[in-house]
Tab-separated table of C-alpha atoms in Angstrom:
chain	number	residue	atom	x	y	z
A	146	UNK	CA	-34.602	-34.171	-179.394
A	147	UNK	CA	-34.315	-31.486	-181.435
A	148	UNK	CA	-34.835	-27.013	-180.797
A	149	UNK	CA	-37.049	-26.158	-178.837
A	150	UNK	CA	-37.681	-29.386	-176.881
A	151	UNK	CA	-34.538	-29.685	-175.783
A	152	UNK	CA	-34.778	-25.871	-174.102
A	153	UNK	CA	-37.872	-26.947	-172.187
A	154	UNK	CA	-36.470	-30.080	-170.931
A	155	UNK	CA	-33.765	-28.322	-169.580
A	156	UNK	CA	-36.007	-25.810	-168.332
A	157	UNK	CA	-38.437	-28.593	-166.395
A	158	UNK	CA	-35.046	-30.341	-165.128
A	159	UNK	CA	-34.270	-26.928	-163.387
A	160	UNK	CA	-37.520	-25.612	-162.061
A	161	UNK	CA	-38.834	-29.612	-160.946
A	162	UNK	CA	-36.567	-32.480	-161.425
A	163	UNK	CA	-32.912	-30.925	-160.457
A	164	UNK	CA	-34.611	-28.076	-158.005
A	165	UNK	CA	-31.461	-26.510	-156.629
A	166	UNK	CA	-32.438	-26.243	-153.005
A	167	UNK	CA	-34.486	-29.310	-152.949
A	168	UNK	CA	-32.395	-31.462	-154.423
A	169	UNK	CA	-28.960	-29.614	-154.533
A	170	UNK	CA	-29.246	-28.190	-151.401
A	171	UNK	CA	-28.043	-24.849	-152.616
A	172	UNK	CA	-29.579	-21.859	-151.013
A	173	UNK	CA	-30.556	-22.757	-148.154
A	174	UNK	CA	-29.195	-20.541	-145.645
A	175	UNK	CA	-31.345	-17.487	-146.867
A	176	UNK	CA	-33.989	-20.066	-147.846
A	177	UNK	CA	-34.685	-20.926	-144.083
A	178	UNK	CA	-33.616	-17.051	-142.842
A	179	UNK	CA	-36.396	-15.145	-144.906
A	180	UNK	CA	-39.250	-17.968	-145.648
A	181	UNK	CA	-40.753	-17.082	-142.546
A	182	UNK	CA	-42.767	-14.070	-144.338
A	183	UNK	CA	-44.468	-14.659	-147.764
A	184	UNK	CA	-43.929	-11.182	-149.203
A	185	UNK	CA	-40.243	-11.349	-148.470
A	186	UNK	CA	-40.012	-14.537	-149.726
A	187	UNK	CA	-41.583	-13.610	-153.112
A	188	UNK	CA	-38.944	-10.660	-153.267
A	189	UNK	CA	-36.207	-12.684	-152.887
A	190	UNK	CA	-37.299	-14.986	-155.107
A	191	UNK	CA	-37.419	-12.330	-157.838
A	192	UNK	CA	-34.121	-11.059	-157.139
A	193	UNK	CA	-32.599	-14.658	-157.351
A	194	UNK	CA	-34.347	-15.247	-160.864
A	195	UNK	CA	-33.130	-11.841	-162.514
A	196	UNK	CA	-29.642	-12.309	-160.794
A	197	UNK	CA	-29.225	-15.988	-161.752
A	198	UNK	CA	-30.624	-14.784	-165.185
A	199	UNK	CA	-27.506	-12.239	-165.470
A	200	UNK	CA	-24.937	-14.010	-163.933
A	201	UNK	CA	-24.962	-17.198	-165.476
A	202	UNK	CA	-23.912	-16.126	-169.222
A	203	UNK	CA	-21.413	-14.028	-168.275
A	204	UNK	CA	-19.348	-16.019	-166.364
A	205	UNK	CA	-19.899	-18.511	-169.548
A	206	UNK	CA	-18.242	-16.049	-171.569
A	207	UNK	CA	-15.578	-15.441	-168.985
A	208	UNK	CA	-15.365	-19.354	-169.143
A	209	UNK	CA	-15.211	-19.733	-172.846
A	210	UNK	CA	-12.789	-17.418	-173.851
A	211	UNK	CA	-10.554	-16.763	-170.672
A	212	UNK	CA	-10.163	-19.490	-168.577
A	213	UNK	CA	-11.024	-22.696	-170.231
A	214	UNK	CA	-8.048	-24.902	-171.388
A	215	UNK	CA	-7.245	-23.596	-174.898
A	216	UNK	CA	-9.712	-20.143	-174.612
A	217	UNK	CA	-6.914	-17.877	-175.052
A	218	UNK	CA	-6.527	-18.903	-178.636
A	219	UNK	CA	-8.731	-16.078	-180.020
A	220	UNK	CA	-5.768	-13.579	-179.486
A	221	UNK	CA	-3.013	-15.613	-180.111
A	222	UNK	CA	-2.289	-19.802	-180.901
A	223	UNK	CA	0.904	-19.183	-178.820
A	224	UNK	CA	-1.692	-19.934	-175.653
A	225	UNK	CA	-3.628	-22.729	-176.680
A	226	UNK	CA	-2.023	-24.875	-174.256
A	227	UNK	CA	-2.553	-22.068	-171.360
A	228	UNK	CA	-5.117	-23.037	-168.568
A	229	UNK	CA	-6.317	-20.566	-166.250
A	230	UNK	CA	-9.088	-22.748	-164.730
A	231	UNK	CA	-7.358	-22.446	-161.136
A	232	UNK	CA	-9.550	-19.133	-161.360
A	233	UNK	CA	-12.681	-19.794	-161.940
A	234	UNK	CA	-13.630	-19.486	-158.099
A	235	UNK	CA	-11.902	-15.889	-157.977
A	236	UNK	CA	-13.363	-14.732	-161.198
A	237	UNK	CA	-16.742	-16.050	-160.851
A	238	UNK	CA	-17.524	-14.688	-157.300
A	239	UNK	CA	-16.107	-11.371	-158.304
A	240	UNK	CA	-18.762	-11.182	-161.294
A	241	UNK	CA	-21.500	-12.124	-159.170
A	242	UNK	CA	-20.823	-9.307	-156.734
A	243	UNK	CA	-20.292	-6.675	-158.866
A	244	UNK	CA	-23.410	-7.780	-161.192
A	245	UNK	CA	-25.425	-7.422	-157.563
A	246	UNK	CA	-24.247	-4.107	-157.169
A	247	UNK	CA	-24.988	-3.199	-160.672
A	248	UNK	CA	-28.772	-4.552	-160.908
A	249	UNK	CA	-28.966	-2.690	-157.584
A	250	UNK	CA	-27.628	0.282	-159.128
A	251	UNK	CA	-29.349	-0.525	-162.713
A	252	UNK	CA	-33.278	-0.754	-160.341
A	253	UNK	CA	-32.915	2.307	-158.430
A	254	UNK	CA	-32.380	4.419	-161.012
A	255	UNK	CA	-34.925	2.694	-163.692
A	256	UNK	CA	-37.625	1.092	-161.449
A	257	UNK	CA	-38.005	2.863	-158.166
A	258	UNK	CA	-41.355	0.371	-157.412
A	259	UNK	CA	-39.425	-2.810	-157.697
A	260	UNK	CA	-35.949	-1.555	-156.391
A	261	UNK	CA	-38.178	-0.731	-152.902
A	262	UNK	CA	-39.505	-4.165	-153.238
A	263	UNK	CA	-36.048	-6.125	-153.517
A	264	UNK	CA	-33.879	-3.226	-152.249
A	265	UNK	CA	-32.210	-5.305	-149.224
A	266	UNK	CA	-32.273	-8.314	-150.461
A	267	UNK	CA	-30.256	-7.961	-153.365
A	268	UNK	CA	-26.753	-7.262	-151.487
A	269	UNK	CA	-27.417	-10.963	-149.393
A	270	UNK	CA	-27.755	-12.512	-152.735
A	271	UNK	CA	-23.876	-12.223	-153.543
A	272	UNK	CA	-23.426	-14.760	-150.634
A	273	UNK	CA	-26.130	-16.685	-152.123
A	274	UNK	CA	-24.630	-20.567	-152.971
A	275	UNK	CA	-27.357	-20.927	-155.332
A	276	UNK	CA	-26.039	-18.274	-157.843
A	277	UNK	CA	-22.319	-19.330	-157.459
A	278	UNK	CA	-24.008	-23.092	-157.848
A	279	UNK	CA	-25.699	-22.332	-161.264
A	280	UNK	CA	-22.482	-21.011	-162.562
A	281	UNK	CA	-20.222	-23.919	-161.741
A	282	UNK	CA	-22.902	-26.338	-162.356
A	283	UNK	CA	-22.904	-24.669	-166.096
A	284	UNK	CA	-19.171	-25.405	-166.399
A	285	UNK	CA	-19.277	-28.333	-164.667
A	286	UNK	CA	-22.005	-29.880	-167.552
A	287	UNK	CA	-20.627	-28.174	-170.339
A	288	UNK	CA	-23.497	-26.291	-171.860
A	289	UNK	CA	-23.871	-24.065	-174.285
A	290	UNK	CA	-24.906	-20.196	-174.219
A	291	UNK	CA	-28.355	-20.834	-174.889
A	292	UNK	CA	-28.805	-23.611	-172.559
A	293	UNK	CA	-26.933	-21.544	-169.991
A	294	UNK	CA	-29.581	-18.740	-170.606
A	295	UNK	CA	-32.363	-21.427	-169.735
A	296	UNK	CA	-30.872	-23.006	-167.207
A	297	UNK	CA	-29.802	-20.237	-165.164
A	298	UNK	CA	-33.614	-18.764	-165.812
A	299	UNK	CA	-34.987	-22.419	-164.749
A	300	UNK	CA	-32.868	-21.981	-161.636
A	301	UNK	CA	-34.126	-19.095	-160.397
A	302	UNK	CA	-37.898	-20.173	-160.522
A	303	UNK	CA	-37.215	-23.335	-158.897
A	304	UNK	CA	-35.693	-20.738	-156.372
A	305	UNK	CA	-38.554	-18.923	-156.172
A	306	UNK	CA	-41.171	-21.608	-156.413
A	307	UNK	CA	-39.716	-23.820	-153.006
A	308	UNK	CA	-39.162	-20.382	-151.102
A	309	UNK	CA	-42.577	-19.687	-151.695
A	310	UNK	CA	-44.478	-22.850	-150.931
A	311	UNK	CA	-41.849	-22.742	-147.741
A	312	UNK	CA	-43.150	-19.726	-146.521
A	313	UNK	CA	-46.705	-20.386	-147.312
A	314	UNK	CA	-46.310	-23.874	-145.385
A	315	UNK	CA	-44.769	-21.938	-142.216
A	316	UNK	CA	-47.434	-19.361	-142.624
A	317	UNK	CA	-49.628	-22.280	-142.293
A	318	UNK	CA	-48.754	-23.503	-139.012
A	319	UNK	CA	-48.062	-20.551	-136.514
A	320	UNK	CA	-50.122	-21.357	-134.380
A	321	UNK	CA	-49.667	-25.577	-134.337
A	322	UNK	CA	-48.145	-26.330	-131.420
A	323	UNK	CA	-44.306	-27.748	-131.951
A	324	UNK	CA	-42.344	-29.048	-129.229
A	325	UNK	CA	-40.370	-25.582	-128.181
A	326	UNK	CA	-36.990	-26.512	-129.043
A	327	UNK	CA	-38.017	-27.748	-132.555
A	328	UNK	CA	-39.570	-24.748	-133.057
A	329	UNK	CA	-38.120	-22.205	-136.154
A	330	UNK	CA	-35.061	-23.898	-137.891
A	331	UNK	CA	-35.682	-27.159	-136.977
A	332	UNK	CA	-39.190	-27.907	-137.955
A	333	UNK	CA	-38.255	-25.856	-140.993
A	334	UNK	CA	-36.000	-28.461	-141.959
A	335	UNK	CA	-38.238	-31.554	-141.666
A	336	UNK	CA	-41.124	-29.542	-143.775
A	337	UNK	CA	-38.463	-28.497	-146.552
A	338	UNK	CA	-37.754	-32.979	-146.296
A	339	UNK	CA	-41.496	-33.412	-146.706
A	340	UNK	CA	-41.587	-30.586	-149.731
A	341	UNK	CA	-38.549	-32.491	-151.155
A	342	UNK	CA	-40.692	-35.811	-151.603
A	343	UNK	CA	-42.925	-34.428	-152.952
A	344	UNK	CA	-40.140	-32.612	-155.452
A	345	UNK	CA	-39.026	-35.918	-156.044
A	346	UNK	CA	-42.392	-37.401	-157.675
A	347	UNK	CA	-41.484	-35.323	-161.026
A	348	UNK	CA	-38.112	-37.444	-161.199
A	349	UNK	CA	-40.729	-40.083	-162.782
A	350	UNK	CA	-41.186	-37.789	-165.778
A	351	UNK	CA	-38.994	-38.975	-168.611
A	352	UNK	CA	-37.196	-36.265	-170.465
B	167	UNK	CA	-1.539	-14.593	-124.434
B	168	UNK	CA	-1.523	-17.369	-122.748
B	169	UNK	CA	-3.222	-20.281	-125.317
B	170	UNK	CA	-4.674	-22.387	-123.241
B	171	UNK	CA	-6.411	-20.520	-120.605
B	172	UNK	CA	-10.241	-21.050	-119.593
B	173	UNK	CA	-11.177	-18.453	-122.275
B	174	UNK	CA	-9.452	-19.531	-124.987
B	175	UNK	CA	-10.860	-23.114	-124.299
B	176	UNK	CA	-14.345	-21.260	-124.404
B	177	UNK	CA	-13.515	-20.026	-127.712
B	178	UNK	CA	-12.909	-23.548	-129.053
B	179	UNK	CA	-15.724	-24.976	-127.214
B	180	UNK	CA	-18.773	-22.877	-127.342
B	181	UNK	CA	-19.052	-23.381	-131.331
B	182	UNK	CA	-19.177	-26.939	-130.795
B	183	UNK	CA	-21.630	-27.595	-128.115
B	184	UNK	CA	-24.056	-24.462	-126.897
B	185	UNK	CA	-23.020	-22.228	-129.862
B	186	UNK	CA	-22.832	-24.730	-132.627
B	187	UNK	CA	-22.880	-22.803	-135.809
B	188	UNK	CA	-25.098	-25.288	-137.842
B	189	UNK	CA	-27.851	-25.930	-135.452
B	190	UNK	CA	-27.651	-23.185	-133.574
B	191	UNK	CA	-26.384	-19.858	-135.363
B	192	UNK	CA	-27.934	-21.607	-138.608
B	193	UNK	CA	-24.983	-21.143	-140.881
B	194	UNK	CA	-23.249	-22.945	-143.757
B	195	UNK	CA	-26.449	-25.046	-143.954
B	196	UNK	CA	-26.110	-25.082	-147.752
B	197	UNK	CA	-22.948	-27.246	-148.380
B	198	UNK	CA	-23.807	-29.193	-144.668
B	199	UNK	CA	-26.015	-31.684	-146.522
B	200	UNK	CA	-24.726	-32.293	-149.985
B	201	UNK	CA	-21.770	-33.963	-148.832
B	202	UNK	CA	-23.198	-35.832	-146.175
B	203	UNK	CA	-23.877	-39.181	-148.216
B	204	UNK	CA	-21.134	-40.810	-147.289
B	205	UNK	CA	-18.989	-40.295	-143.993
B	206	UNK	CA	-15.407	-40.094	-146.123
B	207	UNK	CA	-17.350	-37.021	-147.946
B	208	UNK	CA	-17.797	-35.632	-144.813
B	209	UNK	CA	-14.615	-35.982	-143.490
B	210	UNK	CA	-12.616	-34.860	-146.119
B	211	UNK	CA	-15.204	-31.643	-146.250
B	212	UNK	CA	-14.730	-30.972	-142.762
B	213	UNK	CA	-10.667	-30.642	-143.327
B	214	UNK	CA	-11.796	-28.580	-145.978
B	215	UNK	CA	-13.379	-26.361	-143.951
B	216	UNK	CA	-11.209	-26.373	-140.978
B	217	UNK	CA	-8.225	-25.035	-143.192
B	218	UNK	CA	-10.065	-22.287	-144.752
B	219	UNK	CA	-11.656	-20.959	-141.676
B	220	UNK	CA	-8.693	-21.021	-139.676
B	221	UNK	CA	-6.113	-19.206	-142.335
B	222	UNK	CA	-9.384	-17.171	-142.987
B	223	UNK	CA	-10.054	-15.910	-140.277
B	224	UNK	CA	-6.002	-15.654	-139.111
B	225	UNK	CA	-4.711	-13.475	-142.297
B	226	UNK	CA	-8.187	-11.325	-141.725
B	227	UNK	CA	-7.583	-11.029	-138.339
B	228	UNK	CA	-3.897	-10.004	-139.375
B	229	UNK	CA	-4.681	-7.396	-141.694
B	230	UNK	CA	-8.128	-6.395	-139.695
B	231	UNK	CA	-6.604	-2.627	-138.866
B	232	UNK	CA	-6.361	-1.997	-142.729
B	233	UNK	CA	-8.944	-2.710	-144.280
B	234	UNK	CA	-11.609	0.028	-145.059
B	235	UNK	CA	-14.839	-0.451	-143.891
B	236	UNK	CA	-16.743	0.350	-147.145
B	237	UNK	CA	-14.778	-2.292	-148.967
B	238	UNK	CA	-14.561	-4.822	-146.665
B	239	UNK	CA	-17.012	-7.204	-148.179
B	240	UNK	CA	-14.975	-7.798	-151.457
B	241	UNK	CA	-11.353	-8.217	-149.446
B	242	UNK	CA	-13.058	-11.138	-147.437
B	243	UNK	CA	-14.239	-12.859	-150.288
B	244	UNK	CA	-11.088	-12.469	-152.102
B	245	UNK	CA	-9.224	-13.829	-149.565
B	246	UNK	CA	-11.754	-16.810	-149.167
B	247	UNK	CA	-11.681	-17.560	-152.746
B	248	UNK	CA	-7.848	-17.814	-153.160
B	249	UNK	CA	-7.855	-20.418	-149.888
B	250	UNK	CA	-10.505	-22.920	-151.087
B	251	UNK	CA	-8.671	-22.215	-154.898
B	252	UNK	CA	-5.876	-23.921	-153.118
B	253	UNK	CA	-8.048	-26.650	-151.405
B	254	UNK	CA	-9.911	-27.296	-154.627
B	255	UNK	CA	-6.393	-27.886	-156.851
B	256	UNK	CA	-4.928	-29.292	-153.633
B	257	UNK	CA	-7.495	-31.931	-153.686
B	258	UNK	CA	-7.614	-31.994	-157.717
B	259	UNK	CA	-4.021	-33.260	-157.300
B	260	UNK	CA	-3.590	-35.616	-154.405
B	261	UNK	CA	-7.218	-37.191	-153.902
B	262	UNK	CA	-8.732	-37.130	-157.776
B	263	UNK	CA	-11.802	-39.237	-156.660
B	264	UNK	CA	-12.251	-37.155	-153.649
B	265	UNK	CA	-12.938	-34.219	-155.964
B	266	UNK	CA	-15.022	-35.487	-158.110
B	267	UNK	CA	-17.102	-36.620	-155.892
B	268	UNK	CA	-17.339	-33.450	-154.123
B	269	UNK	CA	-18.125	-31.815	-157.458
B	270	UNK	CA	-18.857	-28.114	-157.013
B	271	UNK	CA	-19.216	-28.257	-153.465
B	272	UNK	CA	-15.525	-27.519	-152.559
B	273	UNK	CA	-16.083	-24.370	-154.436
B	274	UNK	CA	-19.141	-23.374	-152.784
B	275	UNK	CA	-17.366	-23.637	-149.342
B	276	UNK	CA	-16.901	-19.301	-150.818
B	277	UNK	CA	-20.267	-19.172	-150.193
B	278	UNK	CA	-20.608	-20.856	-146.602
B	279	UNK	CA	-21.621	-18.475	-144.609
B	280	UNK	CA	-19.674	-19.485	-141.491
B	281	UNK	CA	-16.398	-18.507	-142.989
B	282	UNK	CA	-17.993	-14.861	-144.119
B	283	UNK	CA	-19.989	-15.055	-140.502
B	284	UNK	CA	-16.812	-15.742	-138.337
B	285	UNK	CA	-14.684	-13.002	-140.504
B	286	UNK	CA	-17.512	-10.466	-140.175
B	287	UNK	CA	-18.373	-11.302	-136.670
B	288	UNK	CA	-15.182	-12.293	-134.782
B	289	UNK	CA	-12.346	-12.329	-136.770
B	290	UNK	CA	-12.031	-8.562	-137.313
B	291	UNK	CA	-12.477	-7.814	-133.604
B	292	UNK	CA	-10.303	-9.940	-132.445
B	293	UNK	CA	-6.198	-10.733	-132.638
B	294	UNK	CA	-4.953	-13.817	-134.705
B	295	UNK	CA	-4.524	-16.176	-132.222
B	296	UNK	CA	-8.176	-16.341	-130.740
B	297	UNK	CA	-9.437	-15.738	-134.464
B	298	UNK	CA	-7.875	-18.915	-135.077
B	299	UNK	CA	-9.140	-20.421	-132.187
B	300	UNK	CA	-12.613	-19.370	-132.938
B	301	UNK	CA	-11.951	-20.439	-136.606
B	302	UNK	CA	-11.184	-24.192	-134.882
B	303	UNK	CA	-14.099	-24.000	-132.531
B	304	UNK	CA	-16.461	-23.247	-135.706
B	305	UNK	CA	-14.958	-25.482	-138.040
B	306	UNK	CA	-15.260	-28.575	-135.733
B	307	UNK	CA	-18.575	-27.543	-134.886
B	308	UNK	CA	-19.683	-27.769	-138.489
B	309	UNK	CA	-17.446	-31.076	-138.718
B	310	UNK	CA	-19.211	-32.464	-136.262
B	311	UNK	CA	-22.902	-32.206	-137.649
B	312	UNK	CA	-22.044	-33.225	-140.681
B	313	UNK	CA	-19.887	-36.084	-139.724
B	314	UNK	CA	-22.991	-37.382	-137.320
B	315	UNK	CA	-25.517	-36.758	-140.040
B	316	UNK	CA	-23.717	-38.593	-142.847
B	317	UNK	CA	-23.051	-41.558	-140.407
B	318	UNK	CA	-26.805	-42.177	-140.357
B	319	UNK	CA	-27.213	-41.644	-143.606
B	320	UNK	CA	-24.826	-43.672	-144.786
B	321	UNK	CA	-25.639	-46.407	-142.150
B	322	UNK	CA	-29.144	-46.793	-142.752
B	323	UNK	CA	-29.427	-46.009	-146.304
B	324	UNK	CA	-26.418	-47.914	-148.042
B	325	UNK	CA	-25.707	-50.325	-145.132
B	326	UNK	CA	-21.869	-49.134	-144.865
B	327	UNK	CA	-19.344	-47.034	-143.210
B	328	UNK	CA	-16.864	-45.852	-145.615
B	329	UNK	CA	-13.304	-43.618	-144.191
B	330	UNK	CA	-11.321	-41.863	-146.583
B	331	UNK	CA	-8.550	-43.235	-148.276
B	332	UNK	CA	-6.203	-41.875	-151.631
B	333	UNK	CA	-9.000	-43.522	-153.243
B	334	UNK	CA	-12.314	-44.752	-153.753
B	335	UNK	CA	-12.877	-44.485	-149.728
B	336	UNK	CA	-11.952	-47.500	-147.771
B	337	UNK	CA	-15.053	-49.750	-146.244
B	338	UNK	CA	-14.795	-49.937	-142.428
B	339	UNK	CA	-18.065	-52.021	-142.250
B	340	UNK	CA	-20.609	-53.104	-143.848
B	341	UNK	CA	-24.353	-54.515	-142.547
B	342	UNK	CA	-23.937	-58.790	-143.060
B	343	UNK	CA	-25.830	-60.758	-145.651
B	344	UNK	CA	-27.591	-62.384	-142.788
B	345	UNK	CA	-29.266	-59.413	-141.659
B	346	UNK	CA	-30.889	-58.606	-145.131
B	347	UNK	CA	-31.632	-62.661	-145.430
B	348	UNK	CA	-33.224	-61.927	-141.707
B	349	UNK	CA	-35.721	-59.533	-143.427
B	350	UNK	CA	-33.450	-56.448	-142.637
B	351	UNK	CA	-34.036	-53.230	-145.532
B	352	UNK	CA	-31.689	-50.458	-146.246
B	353	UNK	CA	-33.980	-47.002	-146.216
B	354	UNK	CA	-33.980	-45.910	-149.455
B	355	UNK	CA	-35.086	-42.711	-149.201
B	356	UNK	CA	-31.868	-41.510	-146.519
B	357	UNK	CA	-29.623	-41.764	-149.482
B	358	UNK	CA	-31.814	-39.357	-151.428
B	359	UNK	CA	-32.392	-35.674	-150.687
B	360	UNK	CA	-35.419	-35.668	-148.227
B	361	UNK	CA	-33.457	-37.766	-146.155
B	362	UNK	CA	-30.966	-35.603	-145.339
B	363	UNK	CA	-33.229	-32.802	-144.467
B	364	UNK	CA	-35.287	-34.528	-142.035
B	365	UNK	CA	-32.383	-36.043	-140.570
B	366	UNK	CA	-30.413	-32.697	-139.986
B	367	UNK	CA	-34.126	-31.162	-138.522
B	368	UNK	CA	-33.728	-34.180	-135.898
B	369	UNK	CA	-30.277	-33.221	-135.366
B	370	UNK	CA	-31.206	-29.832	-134.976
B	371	UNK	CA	-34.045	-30.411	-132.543
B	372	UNK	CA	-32.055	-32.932	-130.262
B	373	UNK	CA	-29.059	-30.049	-129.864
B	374	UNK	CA	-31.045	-27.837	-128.886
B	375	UNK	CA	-32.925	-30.014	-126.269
B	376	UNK	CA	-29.340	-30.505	-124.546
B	377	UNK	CA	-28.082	-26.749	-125.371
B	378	UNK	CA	-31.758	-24.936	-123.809
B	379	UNK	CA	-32.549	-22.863	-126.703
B	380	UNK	CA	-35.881	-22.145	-127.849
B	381	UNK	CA	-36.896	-20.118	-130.917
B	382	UNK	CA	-39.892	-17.914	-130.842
B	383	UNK	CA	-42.191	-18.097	-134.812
């Protein structure tokens, strides 16, 4: 599999196959919080796509030539044996919360229409396992920049996409009537199950 | 302060039963079910979590008078990250399979939300010793979902019970040969994602028939 094949499988494993809330159960505390409204759910959706987007090949810079075993050699070959993986964790988290603030920044001063749209959801994204998931994931699997790029892209609209069915599926059934105390969290759970089997009939696709 | 007086038993209780952070405050959902395929996962997650909430929430609780307001955000995740840093290596070094298992998940215990919910919430109100008494209460809470959720999984979808060990996790039981030559069937689908959704929704809903709460939407 050669170009751009390869890209689009990886992209299709992300968004369908590998969805990280349905199947990686990444997410999922502001998943269940905010898919009880569509709109919101569409904003945070966005937010987790273009933050994802960012995040992703930075911190496989930061990997590549800081932390991995052997990264340091670009300044000197005195530190090939030097590994300052023990970091990761510190270093990654601190680049996803200061890229939050900065998009934040970087939208209200460029895009006033879409920094109203996302505006409070972007700070509860730095708490977001997803984006902290995509990044260890990518070290984790070893890719390269490009496929980083992809998959942290891929990511975020498999994000987006089960928030949004989520919501539209609660949106559904207001006025069903639940048993009380399974009401909200609980009956979110078993449809975000049901949404997961049906998540699961793209693992047939061969890639 | 005395330690074990009826309100510092409250403390440690509440988050357990009528308070229970998973089912009830909905927090930390995220790493709750990708560890609960097998019950050693789960154990070895809830120590995990136990030790970072509790030094968490004490060193926050120690330094709660100096930290600025505005920044406060960044020092609690700093201080999270360093503890599970030293669980991850910790658990790199002295249970290898353990950690490979767990794969990123030990990391994203950062981005549990109980441990930045109990800082935010209690911890910086609140003097060391009941911070680490709520940071027990919490922590067992979460243990305890996710140690009854990956029994049933694990029971009805493999057909074992499996406890930690320095190892591969030791066996404790497993369902007899007769039963499956009986016509008995593992449930696939339990080991698989879906499962552990609708299983933690059940959980959910029968902890909240014995705790009273209802949810309005």
């Amino acid at each position: 599999m050669t170009g751009v094949e390869h890209y689009l499988s990886i992209f299709t494993k992300a968004v369908f196959i590998e969805n990280i809330v349905l199947a990686y159960f990444l997410g999922l505390c502001s998943f269940l919080a905010i898919s009880k409204k569509i709109d919101a759910s569409v904003g945070i959706g966005l937010a987790v796509i273009v933050v994802l987007t960012i995040t992703a090949p930075i911190n496989w810079f930061l990997w590549e030539f800081l932390l991995d075993k052997g990264a340091l050699v670009w300044i000197s070959q005195d530190f090939k044996d030097t590994d300052l993986g023990f970091l990761k964790l510190i270093v990654f988290i601190s680049v996803i919360a200061a890229m939050v603030q900065l998009v934040e920044m970087f939208m209200e001063r460029f895009s006033q229409s879409l920094y109203n749209s996302l505006g409070i959801f972007l700070p509860l994204i730095a708490v977001n396992c997803s984006i902290l998931g995509g990044s260890l994931f990518m070290v984790e699997r070893e890719y390269t920049i490009s496929e980083t790029v992809v998959y942290g892209f891929g990511s975020g609209v498999g994000f987006f996409l089960a928030i949004v069915a989520l919501a539209s599926i609660r949106y559904r059934i207001r006025y069903s009537n639940i048993p009380p105390r399974l009401r909200g969290v609980g009956m979110a759970m078993l449809l975000t199950g049901l949404l997961s089997m049906a998540f699961m009939a793209f693992s047939g696709i061969d890639l | 302060m005395e330690l074990f007086n009826s309100e510092s038993k409250k403390i440690v209780s509440d988050p357990i039963n009528v308070n229970n952070p998973i089912s009830l405050q909905v927090l930390g959902i995220c790493s709750a079910l990708a560890v609960t395929i097998r019950l050693d996962q789960a154990i070895i997650m809830t120590l995990a979590v136990v030790f970072v909430l509790c030094s968490s929430n004490v060193i926050l609780s120690l330094i709660r008078n100096y930290i600025p307001t505005r920044v406060r955000i960044v020092i609690m995740l700093s201080v999270i990250a360093s503890l599970v840093s030293v669980v991850d290596e910790l658990l790199k070094a002295y249970l290898y399979d353990m950690s490979k298992q767990l794969s990123v998940f030990v990391g994203l215990i950062i981005t549990n939300c109980i441990i930045m919910g109990r800082a935010e919430a209690f911890a910086l109100k609140h003097g060391p010793s009941k911070a680490f008494l709520d940071g027990l209460g919490n922590s067992m809470g979460y243990g305890l979902i996710i140690i009854i959720v990956s029994f049933f999984r694990e029971l009805f979808g493999a057909g074992t019970i499996t406890l930690p060990d320095g190892g591969a996790g030791y066996v404790l039981w497993r369902i007899p040969e007769s039963w499956y030559a009986a016509g008995y069937e593992n449930i696939g689908l339990l080991v698989l994602s879906p499962g552990a959704f609708i299983i933690l929704g059940l959980v959910i809903w029968i902890q909240r028939e014995f705790a009273g709460v209802e949810e309005d939407a």
